[in-house]
């Protein structure tokens, strides 16, 4: 099964409200997490990341919270705007072993955030 | 900086045809990746290249080959396309674990 998953496939919020998107991960050794935003017809766009030595990180209108005890990650979007409508993916860092090694990401299935006027 | 670019944007193939998806990045990243994304799914890793001159299989490599032409370019080849390869393909490059994605190639195999 997937090591990274999301609790809800769709989240509908009113414009101006705060949104919270949740994600669970299973690998307790994971040390780096990223949230991506994917608009229709486009590639995933980096939003914010967090390392396992932190439990909170803030960006512009976004906050990521990491709870290592229960292996849970959340993305909070403040004052949701129409432009926030997208699918949001959490991703967990994995180490890919090859001749030189590379960092990889395991993605959850995504949560579709719908903004209602 | 253009970031990660991919060509073509759209492609329709018949079963058994071959084609190469092109990817280039101008961020001087060592690592590059190819993913596929199917409806309602997250991204699944096909192949990756940790650095120029190396390539390795990811989660779903069957039916694909890759070439790391130089540090900038990483191509994905379908030798004999199958309907199961209908998908959206994303290329990415990374630095420090953070991956940057191209706009994708939407491929349909009839």
Coordinates of C-alpha atoms in Angstrom, one line a residue:
Chain A
X1 CA 0.0 0.0 0.0
X2 CA 0.9 3.7 -0.2
X3 CA 3.0 5.1 2.6
X4 CA 1.5 8.5 2.1
X5 CA -2.2 9.1 1.9
X6 CA -4.9 11.8 2.4
X7 CA -7.9 11.6 4.6
X8 CA -10.4 13.2 2.2
X9 CA -10.5 13.1 -1.6
X10 CA -12.5 16.4 -1.8
X11 CA -12.7 19.4 0.5
X12 CA -15.2 22.2 -0.1
X13 CA -14.8 25.6 1.7
X14 CA -16.3 29.0 1.4
X15 CA -14.1 31.7 0.0
X16 CA -12.4 33.6 2.8
X17 CA -12.5 30.7 5.2
X18 CA -9.4 28.7 6.3
X19 CA -8.8 25.3 4.8
X20 CA -7.1 22.4 6.4
X21 CA -5.9 19.5 4.3
X22 CA -4.6 16.4 6.1
X23 CA -2.1 13.7 5.2
X24 CA -0.9 10.5 7.0
X25 CA 2.4 8.8 6.4
X26 CA 3.6 5.4 7.5
X27 CA 7.4 5.6 7.4
X28 CA 8.6 6.9 10.8
X29 CA 12.1 7.3 9.3
X30 CA 10.9 9.9 6.8
X31 CA 12.7 13.2 7.4
X32 CA 11.4 15.5 4.8
X33 CA 7.9 16.4 3.5
X34 CA 6.5 18.6 0.8
X35 CA 3.1 19.9 -0.2
X36 CA 2.4 20.5 -3.8
X37 CA -0.5 22.3 -5.5
X38 CA -1.6 21.0 -8.9
X39 CA -4.0 23.1 -11.0
X40 CA -6.0 21.5 -13.8
X41 CA -3.8 20.8 -16.8
X42 CA -0.6 21.8 -15.1
X43 CA 2.3 20.2 -13.3
X44 CA 2.6 20.1 -9.5
X45 CA 3.8 23.3 -8.0
X46 CA 5.9 23.4 -4.8
X47 CA 4.0 25.2 -1.9
X48 CA 5.9 24.5 1.3
X49 CA 8.2 21.9 2.8
X50 CA 9.1 20.8 6.3
X51 CA 11.9 18.7 7.8
X52 CA 11.4 16.3 10.6
X53 CA 13.3 18.4 13.1
X54 CA 10.5 21.0 13.0
X55 CA 6.8 20.7 13.8
X56 CA 5.6 23.9 12.1
X57 CA 6.6 26.0 9.2
X58 CA 4.8 29.1 7.8
X59 CA 4.8 30.6 4.4
X60 CA 2.6 33.2 2.8
X61 CA -0.9 32.3 3.8
X62 CA 0.1 28.6 4.3
X63 CA 1.3 26.7 7.3
X64 CA 2.4 23.1 7.5
X65 CA 2.2 21.2 10.7
X66 CA 4.0 18.0 11.4
X67 CA 3.1 15.6 14.2
X68 CA 5.7 12.8 14.2
X69 CA 4.0 11.0 17.1
X70 CA 1.0 10.1 15.0
X71 CA 2.7 10.5 11.7
X72 CA 0.4 13.2 10.5
X73 CA 1.0 16.2 8.2
X74 CA -1.4 19.0 7.5
X75 CA -1.6 22.0 5.3
X76 CA -3.5 25.1 6.4
X77 CA -4.4 27.8 3.9
X78 CA -5.6 31.0 5.4
X79 CA -8.4 33.2 3.9
X80 CA -9.0 30.8 0.9
X81 CA -9.2 32.4 -2.5
X82 CA -10.6 31.2 -5.8
X83 CA -7.1 30.7 -7.0
X84 CA -6.5 28.2 -4.3
X85 CA -8.8 25.7 -6.1
X86 CA -6.6 22.8 -7.1
X87 CA -5.6 19.3 -6.0
X88 CA -3.1 19.3 -3.1
X89 CA -0.6 16.5 -2.7
X90 CA 1.6 15.7 0.2
X91 CA 4.9 13.9 -0.6
X92 CA 7.3 12.1 1.6
X93 CA 11.0 11.9 0.9
X94 CA 12.5 8.6 0.2
X95 CA 16.1 7.6 -0.6
X96 CA 16.5 6.0 -4.0
X97 CA 19.5 3.8 -4.1
X98 CA 21.6 3.8 -7.2
X99 CA 25.3 4.3 -8.1
X100 CA 25.2 7.7 -6.6
X101 CA 21.9 7.8 -4.8
X102 CA 19.1 10.3 -5.3
X103 CA 16.3 11.7 -3.3
X104 CA 12.8 10.6 -4.4
X105 CA 9.3 11.4 -3.3
X106 CA 6.3 9.2 -2.6
X107 CA 3.0 11.0 -3.3
X108 CA -0.4 10.6 -1.8
X109 CA -3.5 10.5 -4.1
X110 CA -4.4 14.1 -3.5
X111 CA -7.2 16.2 -2.1
X112 CA -9.3 18.3 -4.4
X113 CA -9.9 21.7 -2.8
X114 CA -13.1 23.4 -4.1
X115 CA -13.7 27.0 -3.2
X116 CA -17.3 28.1 -3.0
X117 CA -18.2 31.8 -3.6
Chain B
X1 CA 14.8 30.7 -16.2
X2 CA 12.3 28.4 -17.9
X3 CA 12.7 25.7 -15.2
X4 CA 11.6 22.3 -16.5
X5 CA 10.3 22.1 -20.0
X6 CA 8.6 19.2 -21.7
X7 CA 7.7 18.4 -25.3
X8 CA 5.3 17.6 -26.8
X9 CA 2.3 18.8 -24.7
X10 CA -0.1 16.3 -26.3
X11 CA 0.4 13.1 -28.3
X12 CA -1.9 10.5 -29.7
X13 CA -0.3 7.1 -30.6
X14 CA -1.6 3.9 -32.0
X15 CA -0.8 0.7 -30.2
X16 CA 2.7 -0.5 -31.2
X17 CA 4.0 2.9 -32.2
X18 CA 7.1 4.3 -30.6
X19 CA 7.9 7.8 -29.4
X20 CA 10.2 9.8 -27.2
X21 CA 9.2 12.4 -24.6
X22 CA 11.7 15.1 -24.2
X23 CA 12.6 17.0 -20.9
X24 CA 15.1 19.7 -20.2
X25 CA 15.9 21.7 -17.1
X26 CA 18.0 24.9 -16.8
X27 CA 18.5 24.9 -13.0
X28 CA 21.7 22.9 -13.1
X29 CA 20.2 20.1 -11.1
X30 CA 21.9 16.8 -10.8
X31 CA 18.8 14.6 -10.4
X32 CA 16.0 14.2 -12.9
X33 CA 12.8 12.0 -12.8
X34 CA 10.0 10.8 -14.9
X35 CA 6.5 10.2 -13.4
X36 CA 3.2 9.2 -14.7
X37 CA -0.1 10.4 -13.3
X38 CA -3.4 8.5 -13.9
X39 CA -6.8 9.8 -13.1
X40 CA -7.5 10.2 -9.4
X41 CA -3.9 9.0 -8.6
X42 CA -0.8 10.6 -7.3
X43 CA 2.4 10.5 -9.2
X44 CA 4.3 7.2 -9.7
X45 CA 7.9 7.1 -10.5
X46 CA 8.9 5.5 -13.7
X47 CA 12.7 6.1 -13.9
X48 CA 15.1 8.5 -12.4
X49 CA 18.7 9.7 -13.0
X50 CA 20.7 10.6 -9.9
X51 CA 23.3 12.3 -12.0
X52 CA 24.6 12.6 -15.5
X53 CA 25.5 9.2 -16.8
X54 CA 23.3 7.1 -14.4
X55 CA 19.7 5.9 -14.7
X56 CA 17.6 3.6 -12.5
X57 CA 14.2 2.1 -12.4
X58 CA 11.5 3.5 -10.3
X59 CA 8.1 2.0 -9.2
X60 CA 6.6 1.4 -12.7
X61 CA 9.4 1.0 -15.3
X62 CA 8.0 -1.7 -17.5
X63 CA 7.5 -0.6 -21.1
X64 CA 9.8 2.4 -20.8
X65 CA 13.4 3.3 -21.4
X66 CA 15.2 6.5 -20.6
X67 CA 18.3 8.4 -21.6
X68 CA 20.2 11.0 -19.7
X69 CA 21.6 12.8 -22.7
X70 CA 23.5 15.4 -20.6
X71 CA 23.0 17.3 -17.4
X72 CA 20.1 19.2 -18.8
X73 CA 18.2 16.6 -20.7
X74 CA 16.4 13.4 -19.7
X75 CA 14.2 11.6 -22.3
X76 CA 11.6 8.9 -21.9
X77 CA 11.0 6.4 -24.7
X78 CA 8.1 4.1 -25.3
X79 CA 9.3 1.5 -27.7
X80 CA 5.9 -0.2 -28.4
X81 CA 3.0 1.9 -26.9
X82 CA 0.1 0.1 -25.2
X83 CA -3.3 1.5 -24.2
X84 CA -2.2 1.0 -20.5
X85 CA 0.4 3.7 -21.1
X86 CA -2.3 6.3 -21.7
X87 CA -1.5 8.9 -19.0
X88 CA 0.0 12.3 -18.2
X89 CA 3.8 12.2 -17.9
X90 CA 5.7 14.6 -15.8
X91 CA 9.4 15.2 -15.7
X92 CA 11.1 16.7 -12.7
X93 CA 14.5 17.8 -11.5
X94 CA 15.6 18.2 -7.9
X95 CA 18.0 19.9 -5.6
X96 CA 18.2 19.1 -1.9
X97 CA 15.1 16.8 -2.1
X98 CA 12.8 19.5 -3.5
X99 CA 11.5 18.5 -6.9
X100 CA 10.4 20.9 -9.6
X101 CA 8.0 19.7 -12.2
X102 CA 7.4 20.4 -15.9
X103 CA 4.0 21.1 -17.4
X104 CA 3.4 17.5 -18.5
X105 CA 2.8 15.5 -21.6
X106 CA -0.7 14.2 -22.1
X107 CA -0.4 10.9 -24.0
X108 CA -3.2 8.8 -25.4
X109 CA -2.6 5.4 -26.9
X110 CA -5.4 4.0 -29.0

